[in-house]
mmCIF file with all atom_site columns, C-alpha atoms in Angstrom:
data_model
loop_
_atom_site.group_PDB
_atom_site.id
_atom_site.type_symbol
_atom_site.label_atom_id
_atom_site.label_alt_id
_atom_site.label_comp_id
_atom_site.label_asym_id
_atom_site.label_entity_id
_atom_site.label_seq_id
_atom_site.pdbx_PDB_ins_code
_atom_site.Cartn_x
_atom_site.Cartn_y
_atom_site.Cartn_z
_atom_site.occupancy
_atom_site.B_iso_or_equiv
_atom_site.pdbx_formal_charge
_atom_site.auth_seq_id
_atom_site.auth_comp_id
_atom_site.auth_asym_id
_atom_site.auth_atom_id
_atom_site.pdbx_PDB_model_num
ATOM 1   C CA . UNK A 1 1   ? 17.607  14.196  9.014   1.00 0.00 ? 1035 UNK A CA 1
ATOM 2   C CA . UNK A 1 2   ? 17.380  11.872  12.168  1.00 0.00 ? 1036 UNK A CA 1
ATOM 3   C CA . UNK A 1 3   ? 15.254  8.665   11.712  1.00 0.00 ? 1037 UNK A CA 1
ATOM 4   C CA . UNK A 1 4   ? 11.772  8.881   12.787  1.00 0.00 ? 1038 UNK A CA 1
ATOM 5   C CA . UNK A 1 5   ? 10.468  6.912   15.990  1.00 0.00 ? 1039 UNK A CA 1
ATOM 6   C CA . UNK A 1 6   ? 7.642   4.760   14.894  1.00 0.00 ? 1040 UNK A CA 1
ATOM 7   C CA . UNK A 1 7   ? 5.337   2.044   15.679  1.00 0.00 ? 1041 UNK A CA 1
ATOM 8   C CA . UNK A 1 8   ? 3.688   -0.474  13.572  1.00 0.00 ? 1042 UNK A CA 1
ATOM 9   C CA . UNK A 1 9   ? 0.117   -2.092  14.564  1.00 0.00 ? 1043 UNK A CA 1
ATOM 10  C CA . UNK A 1 10  ? -2.600  -3.997  12.737  1.00 0.00 ? 1044 UNK A CA 1
ATOM 11  C CA . UNK A 1 11  ? -5.409  -1.623  11.278  1.00 0.00 ? 1045 UNK A CA 1
ATOM 12  C CA . UNK A 1 12  ? -8.767  -1.296  13.376  1.00 0.00 ? 1046 UNK A CA 1
ATOM 13  C CA . UNK A 1 13  ? -12.048 -1.575  11.633  1.00 0.00 ? 1047 UNK A CA 1
ATOM 14  C CA . UNK A 1 14  ? -13.024 1.707   12.607  1.00 0.00 ? 1048 UNK A CA 1
ATOM 15  C CA . UNK A 1 15  ? -10.052 3.243   10.664  1.00 0.00 ? 1049 UNK A CA 1
ATOM 16  C CA . UNK A 1 16  ? -11.346 2.490   7.388   1.00 0.00 ? 1050 UNK A CA 1
ATOM 17  C CA . UNK A 1 17  ? -12.346 6.080   6.441   1.00 0.00 ? 1051 UNK A CA 1
ATOM 18  C CA . UNK A 1 18  ? -9.371  7.469   7.876   1.00 0.00 ? 1052 UNK A CA 1
ATOM 19  C CA . UNK A 1 19  ? -7.104  4.983   5.760   1.00 0.00 ? 1053 UNK A CA 1
ATOM 20  C CA . UNK A 1 20  ? -9.467  5.959   2.638   1.00 0.00 ? 1054 UNK A CA 1
ATOM 21  C CA . UNK A 1 21  ? -8.578  9.455   3.240   1.00 0.00 ? 1055 UNK A CA 1
ATOM 22  C CA . UNK A 1 22  ? -4.941  8.971   3.792   1.00 0.00 ? 1056 UNK A CA 1
ATOM 23  C CA . UNK A 1 23  ? -4.740  7.148   0.542   1.00 0.00 ? 1057 UNK A CA 1
ATOM 24  C CA . UNK A 1 24  ? -6.178  9.754   -1.463  1.00 0.00 ? 1058 UNK A CA 1
ATOM 25  C CA . UNK A 1 25  ? -4.030  12.456  0.086   1.00 0.00 ? 1059 UNK A CA 1
ATOM 26  C CA . UNK A 1 26  ? -1.005  10.268  -0.841  1.00 0.00 ? 1060 UNK A CA 1
ATOM 27  C CA . UNK A 1 27  ? -2.207  9.841   -4.271  1.00 0.00 ? 1061 UNK A CA 1
ATOM 28  C CA . UNK A 1 28  ? -3.061  13.693  -4.560  1.00 0.00 ? 1062 UNK A CA 1
ATOM 29  C CA . UNK A 1 29  ? 1.038   14.096  -3.690  1.00 0.00 ? 1063 UNK A CA 1
ATOM 30  C CA . UNK A 1 30  ? 1.641   12.999  -7.114  1.00 0.00 ? 1064 UNK A CA 1
ATOM 31  C CA . UNK A 1 31  ? 0.073   16.057  -9.024  1.00 0.00 ? 1065 UNK A CA 1
ATOM 32  C CA . UNK A 1 32  ? -2.882  14.006  -10.170 1.00 0.00 ? 1066 UNK A CA 1
ATOM 33  C CA . UNK A 1 33  ? -5.850  16.300  -11.210 1.00 0.00 ? 1067 UNK A CA 1
ATOM 34  C CA . UNK A 1 34  ? -9.099  16.326  -9.216  1.00 0.00 ? 1068 UNK A CA 1
ATOM 35  C CA . UNK A 1 35  ? -10.823 14.418  -12.180 1.00 0.00 ? 1069 UNK A CA 1
ATOM 36  C CA . UNK A 1 36  ? -8.408  11.799  -11.781 1.00 0.00 ? 1070 UNK A CA 1
ATOM 37  C CA . UNK A 1 37  ? -8.776  11.558  -8.166  1.00 0.00 ? 1071 UNK A CA 1
ATOM 38  C CA . UNK A 1 38  ? -12.698 11.576  -8.102  1.00 0.00 ? 1072 UNK A CA 1
ATOM 39  C CA . UNK A 1 39  ? -12.366 8.366   -10.802 1.00 0.00 ? 1073 UNK A CA 1
ATOM 40  C CA . UNK A 1 40  ? -9.881  6.439   -8.366  1.00 0.00 ? 1074 UNK A CA 1
ATOM 41  C CA . UNK A 1 41  ? -11.881 7.426   -5.005  1.00 0.00 ? 1075 UNK A CA 1
ATOM 42  C CA . UNK A 1 42  ? -13.853 4.090   -5.068  1.00 0.00 ? 1076 UNK A CA 1
ATOM 43  C CA . UNK A 1 43  ? -11.023 1.982   -5.850  1.00 0.00 ? 1077 UNK A CA 1
ATOM 44  C CA . UNK A 1 44  ? -9.064  3.931   -2.598  1.00 0.00 ? 1078 UNK A CA 1
ATOM 45  C CA . UNK A 1 45  ? -11.795 3.652   -0.558  1.00 0.00 ? 1079 UNK A CA 1
ATOM 46  C CA . UNK A 1 46  ? -11.350 0.746   2.151   1.00 0.00 ? 1080 UNK A CA 1
ATOM 47  C CA . UNK A 1 47  ? -14.397 -0.649  4.207   1.00 0.00 ? 1081 UNK A CA 1
ATOM 48  C CA . UNK A 1 48  ? -14.652 -2.245  7.649   1.00 0.00 ? 1082 UNK A CA 1
ATOM 49  C CA . UNK A 1 49  ? -15.518 -5.479  5.750   1.00 0.00 ? 1083 UNK A CA 1
ATOM 50  C CA . UNK A 1 50  ? -11.868 -5.198  4.026   1.00 0.00 ? 1084 UNK A CA 1
ATOM 51  C CA . UNK A 1 51  ? -10.327 -4.584  7.192   1.00 0.00 ? 1085 UNK A CA 1
ATOM 52  C CA . UNK A 1 52  ? -12.097 -7.617  9.275   1.00 0.00 ? 1086 UNK A CA 1
ATOM 53  C CA . UNK A 1 53  ? -11.518 -10.128 6.132   1.00 0.00 ? 1087 UNK A CA 1
ATOM 54  C CA . UNK A 1 54  ? -9.758  -13.031 6.814   1.00 0.00 ? 1088 UNK A CA 1
ATOM 55  C CA . UNK A 1 55  ? -8.191  -12.636 3.368   1.00 0.00 ? 1089 UNK A CA 1
ATOM 56  C CA . UNK A 1 56  ? -6.884  -9.370  3.902   1.00 0.00 ? 1090 UNK A CA 1
ATOM 57  C CA . UNK A 1 57  ? -4.442  -7.798  6.573   1.00 0.00 ? 1091 UNK A CA 1
ATOM 58  C CA . UNK A 1 58  ? -4.058  -4.125  7.063   1.00 0.00 ? 1092 UNK A CA 1
ATOM 59  C CA . UNK A 1 59  ? -0.995  -2.659  8.833   1.00 0.00 ? 1093 UNK A CA 1
ATOM 60  C CA . UNK A 1 60  ? -0.613  0.892   10.140  1.00 0.00 ? 1094 UNK A CA 1
ATOM 61  C CA . UNK A 1 61  ? 2.500   2.753   10.870  1.00 0.00 ? 1095 UNK A CA 1
ATOM 62  C CA . UNK A 1 62  ? 2.153   5.387   13.386  1.00 0.00 ? 1096 UNK A CA 1
ATOM 63  C CA . UNK A 1 63  ? 4.533   8.551   14.301  1.00 0.00 ? 1097 UNK A CA 1
ATOM 64  C CA . UNK A 1 64  ? 3.435   10.001  17.641  1.00 0.00 ? 1098 UNK A CA 1
ATOM 65  C CA . UNK A 1 65  ? 0.790   7.971   17.981  1.00 0.00 ? 1099 UNK A CA 1
ATOM 66  C CA . UNK A 1 66  ? -0.749  9.301   14.820  1.00 0.00 ? 1100 UNK A CA 1
ATOM 67  C CA . UNK A 1 67  ? -1.540  7.117   11.537  1.00 0.00 ? 1101 UNK A CA 1
ATOM 68  C CA . UNK A 1 68  ? 0.895   8.225   8.658   1.00 0.00 ? 1102 UNK A CA 1
ATOM 69  C CA . UNK A 1 69  ? 1.043   5.355   6.464   1.00 0.00 ? 1103 UNK A CA 1
ATOM 70  C CA . UNK A 1 70  ? -0.484  1.743   5.882   1.00 0.00 ? 1104 UNK A CA 1
ATOM 71  C CA . UNK A 1 71  ? -0.266  -1.132  3.500   1.00 0.00 ? 1105 UNK A CA 1
ATOM 72  C CA . UNK A 1 72  ? -2.659  -3.983  2.944   1.00 0.00 ? 1106 UNK A CA 1
ATOM 73  C CA . UNK A 1 73  ? -1.810  -7.546  1.707   1.00 0.00 ? 1107 UNK A CA 1
ATOM 74  C CA . UNK A 1 74  ? -4.344  -9.768  0.057   1.00 0.00 ? 1108 UNK A CA 1
ATOM 75  C CA . UNK A 1 75  ? -4.114  -13.456 0.196   1.00 0.00 ? 1109 UNK A CA 1
ATOM 76  C CA . UNK A 1 76  ? -4.175  -14.992 -3.236  1.00 0.00 ? 1110 UNK A CA 1
ATOM 77  C CA . UNK A 1 77  ? -3.018  -18.483 -2.903  1.00 0.00 ? 1111 UNK A CA 1
ATOM 78  C CA . UNK A 1 78  ? -1.166  -20.207 -0.213  1.00 0.00 ? 1112 UNK A CA 1
ATOM 79  C CA . UNK A 1 79  ? 2.268   -19.044 -1.368  1.00 0.00 ? 1113 UNK A CA 1
ATOM 80  C CA . UNK A 1 80  ? 1.465   -15.765 -3.261  1.00 0.00 ? 1114 UNK A CA 1
ATOM 81  C CA . UNK A 1 81  ? -0.081  -12.514 -1.668  1.00 0.00 ? 1115 UNK A CA 1
ATOM 82  C CA . UNK A 1 82  ? -0.754  -9.029  -3.447  1.00 0.00 ? 1116 UNK A CA 1
ATOM 83  C CA . UNK A 1 83  ? 0.334   -5.822  -1.990  1.00 0.00 ? 1117 UNK A CA 1
ATOM 84  C CA . UNK A 1 84  ? -3.029  -4.120  -2.331  1.00 0.00 ? 1118 UNK A CA 1
ATOM 85  C CA . UNK A 1 85  ? -1.929  -0.837  -1.210  1.00 0.00 ? 1119 UNK A CA 1
ATOM 86  C CA . UNK A 1 86  ? 0.820   0.995   0.331   1.00 0.00 ? 1120 UNK A CA 1
ATOM 87  C CA . UNK A 1 87  ? 0.210   4.705   0.940   1.00 0.00 ? 1121 UNK A CA 1
ATOM 88  C CA . UNK A 1 88  ? 2.289   7.365   3.405   1.00 0.00 ? 1122 UNK A CA 1
ATOM 89  C CA . UNK A 1 89  ? 1.058   11.194  4.322   1.00 0.00 ? 1123 UNK A CA 1
ATOM 90  C CA . UNK A 1 90  ? 2.615   13.388  1.681   1.00 0.00 ? 1124 UNK A CA 1
ATOM 91  C CA . UNK A 1 91  ? 4.574   15.272  4.659   1.00 0.00 ? 1125 UNK A CA 1
ATOM 92  C CA . UNK A 1 92  ? 6.092   11.853  5.359   1.00 0.00 ? 1126 UNK A CA 1
ATOM 93  C CA . UNK A 1 93  ? 6.954   10.953  1.722   1.00 0.00 ? 1127 UNK A CA 1
ATOM 94  C CA . UNK A 1 94  ? 10.854  10.770  1.229   1.00 0.00 ? 1128 UNK A CA 1
ATOM 95  C CA . UNK A 1 95  ? 11.568  10.209  4.913   1.00 0.00 ? 1129 UNK A CA 1
ATOM 96  C CA . UNK A 1 96  ? 11.946  6.223   4.743   1.00 0.00 ? 1130 UNK A CA 1
ATOM 97  C CA . UNK A 1 97  ? 8.430   5.323   6.027   1.00 0.00 ? 1131 UNK A CA 1
ATOM 98  C CA . UNK A 1 98  ? 7.524   3.836   2.798   1.00 0.00 ? 1132 UNK A CA 1
ATOM 99  C CA . UNK A 1 99  ? 10.426  1.581   3.078   1.00 0.00 ? 1133 UNK A CA 1
ATOM 100 C CA . UNK A 1 100 ? 9.821   0.595   6.599   1.00 0.00 ? 1134 UNK A CA 1
ATOM 101 C CA . UNK A 1 101 ? 6.262   -0.288  5.279   1.00 0.00 ? 1135 UNK A CA 1
ATOM 102 C CA . UNK A 1 102 ? 7.253   -2.230  2.360   1.00 0.00 ? 1136 UNK A CA 1
ATOM 103 C CA . UNK A 1 103 ? 9.974   -4.193  4.488   1.00 0.00 ? 1137 UNK A CA 1
ATOM 104 C CA . UNK A 1 104 ? 7.249   -4.961  7.204   1.00 0.00 ? 1138 UNK A CA 1
ATOM 105 C CA . UNK A 1 105 ? 4.998   -6.043  4.381   1.00 0.00 ? 1139 UNK A CA 1
ATOM 106 C CA . UNK A 1 106 ? 7.627   -8.732  2.970   1.00 0.00 ? 1140 UNK A CA 1
ATOM 107 C CA . UNK A 1 107 ? 8.121   -9.938  6.494   1.00 0.00 ? 1141 UNK A CA 1
ATOM 108 C CA . UNK A 1 108 ? 4.371   -10.271 7.043   1.00 0.00 ? 1142 UNK A CA 1
ATOM 109 C CA . UNK A 1 109 ? 3.763   -11.926 3.872   1.00 0.00 ? 1143 UNK A CA 1
ATOM 110 C CA . UNK A 1 110 ? 6.556   -14.267 4.510   1.00 0.00 ? 1144 UNK A CA 1
ATOM 111 C CA . UNK A 1 111 ? 5.065   -15.001 7.913   1.00 0.00 ? 1145 UNK A CA 1
ATOM 112 C CA . UNK A 1 112 ? 1.952   -16.136 6.149   1.00 0.00 ? 1146 UNK A CA 1
ATOM 113 C CA . UNK A 1 113 ? 3.419   -18.553 4.118   1.00 0.00 ? 1147 UNK A CA 1
ATOM 114 C CA . UNK A 1 114 ? 3.973   -16.573 0.948   1.00 0.00 ? 1148 UNK A CA 1
ATOM 115 C CA . UNK A 1 115 ? 6.919   -16.825 -1.212  1.00 0.00 ? 1149 UNK A CA 1
ATOM 116 C CA . UNK A 1 116 ? 5.987   -14.027 -3.537  1.00 0.00 ? 1150 UNK A CA 1
ATOM 117 C CA . UNK A 1 117 ? 4.518   -10.897 -3.408  1.00 0.00 ? 1151 UNK A CA 1
ATOM 118 C CA . UNK A 1 118 ? 2.959   -9.294  -6.519  1.00 0.00 ? 1152 UNK A CA 1
ATOM 119 C CA . UNK A 1 119 ? 2.193   -5.446  -6.758  1.00 0.00 ? 1153 UNK A CA 1
ATOM 120 C CA . UNK A 1 120 ? 0.155   -3.400  -9.075  1.00 0.00 ? 1154 UNK A CA 1
ATOM 121 C CA . UNK A 1 121 ? 2.048   0.195   -8.693  1.00 0.00 ? 1155 UNK A CA 1
ATOM 122 C CA . UNK A 1 122 ? 1.548   3.425   -9.420  1.00 0.00 ? 1156 UNK A CA 1
ATOM 123 C CA . UNK A 1 123 ? 3.720   4.649   -12.344 1.00 0.00 ? 1157 UNK A CA 1
ATOM 124 C CA . UNK A 1 124 ? 5.334   7.166   -9.797  1.00 0.00 ? 1158 UNK A CA 1
ATOM 125 C CA . UNK A 1 125 ? 6.368   4.205   -7.401  1.00 0.00 ? 1159 UNK A CA 1
ATOM 126 C CA . UNK A 1 126 ? 8.190   2.272   -10.037 1.00 0.00 ? 1160 UNK A CA 1
ATOM 127 C CA . UNK A 1 127 ? 11.666  3.171   -8.600  1.00 0.00 ? 1161 UNK A CA 1
ATOM 128 C CA . UNK A 1 128 ? 10.331  2.676   -5.085  1.00 0.00 ? 1162 UNK A CA 1
ATOM 129 C CA . UNK A 1 129 ? 9.243   -1.014  -5.828  1.00 0.00 ? 1163 UNK A CA 1
ATOM 130 C CA . UNK A 1 130 ? 12.341  -1.961  -8.109  1.00 0.00 ? 1164 UNK A CA 1
ATOM 131 C CA . UNK A 1 131 ? 14.343  -0.540  -4.928  1.00 0.00 ? 1165 UNK A CA 1
ATOM 132 C CA . UNK A 1 132 ? 12.533  -2.769  -2.796  1.00 0.00 ? 1166 UNK A CA 1
ATOM 133 C CA . UNK A 1 133 ? 13.477  -5.853  -4.738  1.00 0.00 ? 1167 UNK A CA 1
ATOM 134 C CA . UNK A 1 134 ? 10.636  -5.904  -7.445  1.00 0.00 ? 1168 UNK A CA 1
ATOM 135 C CA . UNK A 1 135 ? 11.078  -7.101  -10.903 1.00 0.00 ? 1169 UNK A CA 1
ATOM 136 C CA . UNK A 1 136 ? 8.581   -5.455  -13.305 1.00 0.00 ? 1170 UNK A CA 1
ATOM 137 C CA . UNK A 1 137 ? 6.505   -8.130  -14.745 1.00 0.00 ? 1171 UNK A CA 1
ATOM 138 C CA . UNK A 1 138 ? 4.222   -5.941  -17.158 1.00 0.00 ? 1172 UNK A CA 1
ATOM 139 C CA . UNK A 1 139 ? 1.082   -4.002  -16.975 1.00 0.00 ? 1173 UNK A CA 1
ATOM 140 C CA . UNK A 1 140 ? -2.252  -4.331  -15.721 1.00 0.00 ? 1174 UNK A CA 1
ATOM 141 C CA . UNK A 1 141 ? -5.393  -2.017  -16.495 1.00 0.00 ? 1175 UNK A CA 1
ATOM 142 C CA . UNK A 1 142 ? -6.462  0.092   -13.747 1.00 0.00 ? 1176 UNK A CA 1
ATOM 143 C CA . UNK A 1 143 ? -9.364  -0.881  -12.072 1.00 0.00 ? 1177 UNK A CA 1
ATOM 144 C CA . UNK A 1 144 ? -10.858 2.708   -12.185 1.00 0.00 ? 1178 UNK A CA 1
ATOM 145 C CA . UNK A 1 145 ? -9.836  4.240   -15.610 1.00 0.00 ? 1179 UNK A CA 1
ATOM 146 C CA . UNK A 1 146 ? -10.056 2.045   -18.754 1.00 0.00 ? 1180 UNK A CA 1
ATOM 147 C CA . UNK A 1 147 ? -7.400  2.157   -21.033 1.00 0.00 ? 1181 UNK A CA 1
ATOM 148 C CA . UNK A 1 148 ? -4.885  3.306   -18.335 1.00 0.00 ? 1182 UNK A CA 1
ATOM 149 C CA . UNK A 1 149 ? -2.123  0.641   -17.743 1.00 0.00 ? 1183 UNK A CA 1
ATOM 150 C CA . UNK A 1 150 ? -0.209  0.299   -14.550 1.00 0.00 ? 1184 UNK A CA 1
ATOM 151 C CA . UNK A 1 151 ? 2.991   -1.386  -13.970 1.00 0.00 ? 1185 UNK A CA 1
ATOM 152 C CA . UNK A 1 152 ? 3.280   -4.901  -12.121 1.00 0.00 ? 1186 UNK A CA 1
ATOM 153 C CA . UNK A 1 153 ? 5.927   -6.285  -10.090 1.00 0.00 ? 1187 UNK A CA 1
ATOM 154 C CA . UNK A 1 154 ? 6.801   -9.378  -8.212  1.00 0.00 ? 1188 UNK A CA 1
ATOM 155 C CA . UNK A 1 155 ? 9.086   -9.627  -5.353  1.00 0.00 ? 1189 UNK A CA 1
ATOM 156 C CA . UNK A 1 156 ? 10.560  -12.992 -4.483  1.00 0.00 ? 1190 UNK A CA 1
ATOM 157 C CA . UNK A 1 157 ? 10.284  -13.515 -0.636  1.00 0.00 ? 1191 UNK A CA 1
ATOM 158 C CA . UNK A 1 158 ? 12.844  -15.498 1.360   1.00 0.00 ? 1192 UNK A CA 1
ATOM 159 C CA . UNK A 1 159 ? 11.535  -18.846 2.506   1.00 0.00 ? 1193 UNK A CA 1
ATOM 160 C CA . UNK A 1 160 ? 11.669  -19.584 6.074   1.00 0.00 ? 1194 UNK A CA 1
#
């Protein structure tokens, strides 16, 4: 399969709804029930204020001018960021765009001065984050579903 041509750019505040919808479609790809998706809707809904926040950085990946993936970084400290989200449209999953996004996120985090990226991942994404250099560090309770534990990872970033 030929590599897709893509562009990466900062998200625009007016894309909050589009990114929220993309995140839900991407989450649904993994076979979660309608009840589960309803429970995580608020957690996967992004607001204009988040995209405009100085503590967050949203980046969109486009194919043929259409957003098909995005990630968000949240600044935690001067040397640590959290990968707050990373989602790809379902029909593009498995085509290397998630890898492009995580590599771009790592470079962006390094550019912000971060030496470490932490991630709370979906259980279905464990292999993805490990392949991207993540080390499993434990679990964190879901912000949407009490008692559901999600894997956490850390990626040590190259220092400049």
